[in-house]
Protein backbone atom coordinates (compact mmCIF):
# COMPACT_ATOMS: atom_id res chain seq x y z
CA UNK A 1 0.00 0.00 0.00
CA UNK A 2 1.37 3.40 -0.85
CA UNK A 3 0.12 6.97 -0.63
CA UNK A 4 1.61 9.97 -2.44
CA UNK A 5 1.13 12.73 0.13
CA UNK A 6 0.37 15.93 -1.74
CA UNK A 7 -2.49 18.43 -1.90
CA UNK A 8 -5.16 18.61 -4.62
CA UNK A 9 -3.43 21.58 -6.26
CA UNK A 10 -0.02 19.88 -6.56
CA UNK A 11 -0.98 17.35 -9.21
CA UNK A 12 0.73 17.51 -12.58
CA UNK A 13 -2.50 18.04 -14.54
CA UNK A 14 -2.82 21.42 -12.80
CA UNK A 15 0.76 22.43 -13.53
CA UNK A 16 0.67 25.92 -15.03
CA UNK A 17 -2.86 26.54 -13.74
CA UNK A 18 -1.81 26.79 -10.10
CA UNK A 19 1.77 28.16 -10.20
CA UNK A 20 4.12 27.19 -7.37
CA UNK A 21 4.17 30.82 -6.26
CA UNK A 22 0.47 30.46 -5.38
CA UNK A 23 0.65 27.18 -3.50
CA UNK A 24 0.90 28.92 -0.15
CA UNK A 25 -2.28 30.89 -0.85
CA UNK A 26 -4.41 27.79 -1.53
CA UNK A 27 -6.61 26.16 1.08
CA UNK A 28 -4.61 23.18 2.37
CA UNK A 29 -6.50 19.94 2.92
CA UNK A 30 -3.63 17.46 2.92
CA UNK A 31 -3.33 17.10 6.70
CA UNK A 32 -6.97 16.30 7.24
CA UNK A 33 -7.14 13.92 4.29
CA UNK A 34 -3.94 12.09 5.28
CA UNK A 35 -5.14 11.76 8.87
CA UNK A 36 -8.34 10.24 7.55
CA UNK A 37 -6.29 7.68 5.63
CA UNK A 38 -4.29 6.95 8.79
CA UNK A 39 -7.54 6.26 10.66
CA UNK A 40 -8.77 3.95 7.90
CA UNK A 41 -5.45 2.08 7.92
CA UNK A 42 -5.68 1.70 11.72
CA UNK A 43 -9.14 0.26 11.31
CA UNK A 44 -7.87 -2.42 8.94
CA UNK A 45 -4.47 -2.84 10.65
CA UNK A 46 -2.70 -1.88 7.45
CA UNK A 47 0.77 -0.34 7.33
CA UNK A 48 1.50 1.79 4.30
CA UNK A 49 4.37 3.67 2.69
CA UNK A 50 3.73 7.41 2.50
CA UNK A 51 5.73 9.11 -0.25
CA UNK A 52 5.55 12.63 1.19
CA UNK A 53 6.15 15.74 -0.91
CA UNK A 54 8.98 17.71 0.72
CA UNK A 55 6.98 20.93 0.33
CA UNK A 56 4.22 19.37 2.42
CA UNK A 57 6.65 17.93 4.99
CA UNK A 58 8.28 21.33 5.42
CA UNK A 59 4.95 22.96 6.26
CA UNK A 60 3.48 20.06 8.23
CA UNK A 61 6.32 18.28 10.08
CA UNK A 62 3.87 17.01 12.70
CA UNK A 63 2.01 15.10 9.99
CA UNK A 64 5.25 13.37 8.95
CA UNK A 65 6.00 12.57 12.58
CA UNK A 66 2.51 11.15 13.05
CA UNK A 67 2.80 8.95 9.95
CA UNK A 68 6.03 7.46 11.32
CA UNK A 69 4.84 7.11 14.91
CA UNK A 70 1.72 5.23 13.80
CA UNK A 71 3.96 2.54 12.31
CA UNK A 72 4.07 3.54 8.64
CA UNK A 73 7.03 4.09 6.35
CA UNK A 74 7.94 7.66 5.38
CA UNK A 75 9.45 7.89 1.89
CA UNK A 76 10.08 10.78 -0.51
CA UNK A 77 7.96 12.24 -3.32
CA UNK A 78 10.64 14.88 -4.02
CA UNK A 79 10.35 18.51 -2.89
CA UNK A 80 8.53 20.64 -5.48
CA UNK A 81 6.59 18.12 -7.58
CA UNK A 82 8.55 18.87 -10.75
CA UNK A 83 8.59 16.20 -13.45
CA UNK A 84 12.01 14.53 -13.45
CA UNK A 85 12.51 14.78 -17.23
CA UNK A 86 11.86 18.55 -17.07
CA UNK A 87 14.76 19.08 -14.64
CA UNK A 88 18.51 19.22 -15.02
CA UNK A 89 20.53 16.64 -13.15
CA UNK A 90 21.71 19.30 -10.70
CA UNK A 91 18.20 20.62 -10.07
CA UNK A 92 16.88 17.09 -9.52
CA UNK A 93 19.67 16.38 -7.05
CA UNK A 94 18.84 19.53 -5.12
CA UNK A 95 15.13 18.65 -5.11
CA UNK A 96 15.54 15.09 -3.77
CA UNK A 97 18.25 16.07 -1.29
CA UNK A 98 16.05 18.80 0.16
CA UNK A 99 13.02 16.52 0.44
CA UNK A 100 15.00 13.71 2.08
CA UNK A 101 16.51 16.07 4.67
CA UNK A 102 13.11 17.57 5.57
CA UNK A 103 11.43 14.16 5.89
CA UNK A 104 14.25 12.60 7.91
CA UNK A 105 14.29 15.56 10.28
CA UNK A 106 10.51 15.41 10.78
CA UNK A 107 10.20 11.62 11.06
CA UNK A 108 13.41 10.87 12.94
CA UNK A 109 14.00 7.97 10.52
CA UNK A 110 16.14 7.34 7.51
CA UNK A 111 14.27 7.81 4.25
CA UNK A 112 15.26 5.16 1.70
CA UNK A 113 12.43 5.18 -0.86
CA UNK A 114 11.52 7.64 -3.61
CA UNK A 115 8.66 8.00 -6.06
CA UNK A 116 8.81 10.67 -8.76
CA UNK A 117 5.93 13.04 -9.46
CA UNK A 118 3.72 11.45 -12.15
CA UNK A 119 6.09 8.47 -12.50
CA UNK A 120 8.39 10.74 -14.50
CA UNK A 121 11.44 8.48 -14.63
CA UNK A 122 11.26 7.46 -18.27
CA UNK A 123 13.83 6.43 -20.92
CA UNK A 124 15.00 10.06 -21.12
CA UNK A 125 15.46 10.50 -17.37
CA UNK A 126 17.09 7.22 -16.30
CA UNK A 127 20.07 9.28 -15.10
CA UNK A 128 17.87 10.14 -12.13
CA UNK A 129 18.44 6.63 -10.75
CA UNK A 130 22.16 7.40 -10.38
CA UNK A 131 21.35 10.61 -8.53
CA UNK A 132 18.96 8.74 -6.22
CA UNK A 133 21.68 6.19 -5.41
CA UNK A 134 24.24 8.92 -4.77
CA UNK A 135 21.81 10.72 -2.47
CA UNK A 136 21.27 7.60 -0.34
CA UNK A 137 18.03 6.10 -1.64
CA UNK A 138 17.78 2.31 -1.62
CA UNK A 139 14.68 1.85 -3.74
CA UNK A 140 12.76 3.75 -6.40
CA UNK A 141 9.08 3.39 -7.27
CA UNK A 142 8.93 5.76 -10.25
CA UNK A 143 8.90 3.49 -13.27
CA UNK A 144 5.48 2.59 -14.67
CA UNK A 145 5.89 -0.20 -17.25
CA UNK A 146 3.09 1.10 -19.51
CA UNK A 147 2.39 3.43 -22.43
CA UNK A 148 0.99 6.79 -21.25
CA UNK A 149 1.11 10.38 -22.54
CA UNK A 150 3.21 11.64 -19.59
CA UNK A 151 5.10 8.62 -18.28
CA UNK A 152 6.04 4.99 -18.72
CA UNK A 153 8.72 2.54 -19.85
CA UNK A 154 6.58 -0.17 -21.51
CA UNK A 155 9.40 -2.75 -21.73
CA UNK A 156 10.57 -2.40 -18.11
CA UNK A 157 10.20 -5.44 -15.81
CA UNK A 158 6.76 -5.60 -14.20
CA UNK A 159 7.89 -6.71 -10.76
CA UNK A 160 10.39 -5.43 -8.20
CA UNK A 161 13.95 -5.94 -9.38
CA UNK A 162 17.45 -4.73 -8.65
CA UNK A 163 19.05 -2.35 -11.14
CA UNK A 164 22.81 -2.05 -11.53
CA UNK A 165 23.78 1.50 -12.45
CA UNK A 166 27.10 3.28 -12.79
CA UNK A 167 26.55 4.88 -9.37
CA UNK A 168 25.75 1.54 -7.70
CA UNK A 169 22.59 -0.49 -7.34
CA UNK A 170 18.99 0.33 -6.47
CA UNK A 171 15.80 -1.69 -6.23
CA UNK A 172 13.04 -0.67 -8.62
CA UNK A 173 9.50 -1.27 -7.34
CA UNK A 174 7.16 -0.54 -10.26
CA UNK A 175 3.46 0.21 -10.02
CA UNK A 176 1.49 -2.92 -10.78
CA UNK A 177 0.20 -4.05 -14.14
CA UNK A 178 -1.26 -7.17 -15.65
CA UNK A 179 -0.10 -8.35 -19.03
CA UNK A 180 -2.85 -9.10 -21.54
CA UNK A 181 -2.30 -9.83 -25.24
CA UNK A 182 1.26 -8.54 -25.00
CA UNK A 183 0.27 -5.23 -23.41
CA UNK A 184 0.84 -4.10 -19.80
CA UNK A 185 -2.30 -2.64 -18.27
CA UNK A 186 -2.30 -0.65 -15.00
CA UNK A 187 -4.46 -2.24 -12.33
CA UNK A 188 -3.57 -0.88 -8.96
CA UNK A 189 -4.26 2.69 -8.08
CA UNK A 190 -4.80 6.37 -8.67
CA UNK A 191 -7.00 7.32 -11.58
CA UNK A 192 -7.29 3.71 -12.70
CA UNK A 193 -8.77 2.82 -9.31
CA UNK A 194 -11.14 5.80 -9.32
CA UNK A 195 -12.22 5.89 -12.96
CA UNK A 196 -12.61 2.18 -13.72
CA UNK A 197 -14.97 -0.21 -11.90
CA UNK A 198 -13.61 -1.64 -8.62
CA UNK A 199 -13.77 -5.13 -10.08
CA UNK A 200 -10.95 -4.25 -12.49
CA UNK A 201 -8.55 -3.62 -9.61
CA UNK A 202 -9.76 -6.64 -7.70
CA UNK A 203 -9.41 -8.92 -10.70
CA UNK A 204 -5.93 -7.55 -11.48
CA UNK A 205 -4.52 -7.91 -7.97
CA UNK A 206 -6.06 -11.35 -7.61
CA UNK A 207 -4.46 -12.38 -10.91
CA UNK A 208 -1.05 -11.12 -9.75
CA UNK A 209 -1.38 -12.92 -6.42
CA UNK A 210 -2.69 -16.23 -7.69
CA UNK A 211 -1.49 -16.69 -11.28
CA UNK A 212 1.87 -14.90 -10.99
CA UNK A 213 2.31 -15.43 -7.22
CA UNK A 214 3.42 -11.81 -6.86
CA UNK A 215 2.42 -8.92 -4.64
CA UNK A 216 0.81 -5.80 -6.10
CA UNK A 217 1.91 -2.26 -5.38
CA UNK A 218 -1.16 -0.07 -4.96
CA UNK A 219 -1.09 3.76 -4.83
CA UNK A 220 -3.50 6.55 -3.98
CA UNK A 221 -3.44 10.26 -3.04
CA UNK A 222 -5.07 11.87 0.02
CA UNK A 223 -7.13 14.21 -2.23
CA UNK A 224 -8.73 11.17 -3.89
CA UNK A 225 -10.90 10.58 -0.81
CA UNK A 226 -11.94 14.26 -0.55
CA UNK A 227 -15.06 14.93 -2.65
CA UNK A 228 -15.44 18.43 -1.16
CA UNK A 229 -12.07 19.79 -2.33
CA UNK A 230 -12.17 23.18 -4.08
CA UNK A 231 -12.58 22.82 -7.85
CA UNK A 232 -9.85 24.17 -10.11
CA UNK A 233 -10.75 25.52 -13.57
CA UNK A 234 -8.83 23.21 -15.91
CA UNK A 235 -9.31 21.49 -19.25
CA UNK A 236 -12.15 19.01 -19.51
CA UNK A 237 -9.91 15.94 -19.66
CA UNK A 238 -7.94 17.08 -16.61
CA UNK A 239 -11.16 17.68 -14.71
CA UNK A 240 -12.43 14.25 -15.64
CA UNK A 241 -9.19 12.62 -14.49
CA UNK A 242 -9.10 14.53 -11.23
CA UNK A 243 -12.70 14.82 -10.04
CA UNK A 244 -14.56 11.75 -11.20
CA UNK A 245 -15.71 9.32 -8.51
CA UNK A 246 -14.03 11.17 -5.61
CA UNK A 247 -17.10 10.33 -3.55
CA UNK A 248 -16.70 6.62 -4.23
CA UNK A 249 -12.98 6.19 -3.54
CA UNK A 250 -13.02 5.81 0.23
CA UNK A 251 -15.66 3.10 0.02
CA UNK A 252 -13.63 1.32 -2.64
CA UNK A 253 -10.48 1.59 -0.52
CA UNK A 254 -12.26 -0.02 2.40
CA UNK A 255 -13.47 -2.79 0.14
CA UNK A 256 -9.95 -3.29 -1.19
CA UNK A 257 -8.60 -3.69 2.33
CA UNK A 258 -11.27 -6.24 3.12
CA UNK A 259 -10.36 -8.19 -0.01
CA UNK A 260 -6.54 -8.16 0.32
CA UNK A 261 -3.76 -7.76 2.88
CA UNK A 262 -1.26 -4.93 2.61
CA UNK A 263 2.02 -3.74 4.07
CA UNK A 264 4.70 -1.14 3.36
CA UNK A 265 6.84 -1.10 0.22
CA UNK A 266 10.05 -1.66 2.19
CA UNK A 267 8.50 -4.66 3.96
CA UNK A 268 7.55 -6.08 0.58
CA UNK A 269 11.07 -5.55 -0.74
CA UNK A 270 12.61 -7.36 2.22
CA UNK A 271 10.68 -10.43 1.18
CA UNK A 272 12.97 -12.05 -1.33
CA UNK A 273 10.23 -13.83 -3.24
CA UNK A 274 8.70 -10.45 -3.99
CA UNK A 275 11.77 -9.04 -5.58
CA UNK A 276 13.64 -11.64 -7.59
CA UNK A 277 16.58 -11.68 -5.23
CA UNK A 278 16.40 -7.91 -4.98
CA UNK A 279 15.96 -8.28 -1.23
CA UNK A 280 16.57 -5.12 0.67
CA UNK A 281 18.52 -5.69 3.90
CA UNK A 282 17.24 -3.04 6.27
CA UNK A 283 17.79 -4.42 9.75
CA UNK A 284 19.77 -1.33 10.70
CA UNK A 285 16.69 0.88 10.43
CA UNK A 286 15.63 2.25 13.81
CA UNK A 287 12.01 1.68 14.67
CA UNK A 288 9.95 4.27 16.47
CA UNK A 289 8.92 3.53 20.02
CA UNK A 290 5.53 1.88 19.94
CA UNK A 291 5.83 0.72 16.35
CA UNK A 292 4.51 -2.77 16.02
CA UNK A 293 6.44 -5.41 14.13
CA UNK A 294 3.80 -7.22 12.17
CA UNK A 295 3.70 -10.51 10.42
CA UNK A 296 4.86 -10.00 6.85
CA UNK A 297 1.71 -10.02 4.76
CA UNK A 298 1.21 -8.39 1.46
CA UNK A 299 -0.83 -8.76 -1.67
ZN1 LIG B 1 2.43 13.43 -7.01
PDB file of N, CA and C in Angstrom, residues 52 60 68 147 191 235 287 293:
ATOM      1  N   UNK A  52       5.989  11.277   0.816  1.00  0.00           N
ATOM      2  CA  UNK A  52       5.550  12.630   1.187  1.00  0.00           C
ATOM      3  C   UNK A  52       6.294  13.668   0.345  1.00  0.00           C
ATOM      4  N   UNK A  60       4.241  20.876   7.276  1.00  0.00           N
ATOM      5  CA  UNK A  60       3.479  20.058   8.231  1.00  0.00           C
ATOM      6  C   UNK A  60       4.361  18.952   8.825  1.00  0.00           C
ATOM      7  N   UNK A  68       4.992   8.384  10.847  1.00  0.00           N
ATOM      8  CA  UNK A  68       6.031   7.456  11.318  1.00  0.00           C
ATOM      9  C   UNK A  68       5.639   6.832  12.662  1.00  0.00           C
ATOM     10  N   UNK A 147       2.446   2.278 -21.522  1.00  0.00           N
ATOM     11  CA  UNK A 147       2.389   3.432 -22.430  1.00  0.00           C
ATOM     12  C   UNK A 147       1.445   4.469 -21.833  1.00  0.00           C
ATOM     13  N   UNK A 191      -5.877   7.121 -10.676  1.00  0.00           N
ATOM     14  CA  UNK A 191      -7.004   7.321 -11.583  1.00  0.00           C
ATOM     15  C   UNK A 191      -7.603   6.012 -12.067  1.00  0.00           C
ATOM     16  N   UNK A 235      -8.739  22.081 -18.034  1.00  0.00           N
ATOM     17  CA  UNK A 235      -9.306  21.494 -19.251  1.00  0.00           C
ATOM     18  C   UNK A 235     -10.221  20.317 -18.895  1.00  0.00           C
ATOM     19  N   UNK A 287      13.475   1.663  14.672  1.00  0.00           N
ATOM     20  CA  UNK A 287      12.006   1.681  14.669  1.00  0.00           C
ATOM     21  C   UNK A 287      11.539   2.638  15.754  1.00  0.00           C
ATOM     22  N   UNK A 293       5.909  -4.555  15.185  1.00  0.00           N
ATOM     23  CA  UNK A 293       6.435  -5.405  14.133  1.00  0.00           C
ATOM     24  C   UNK A 293       5.377  -6.423  13.778  1.00  0.00           C
TER      25      UNK A 293
END
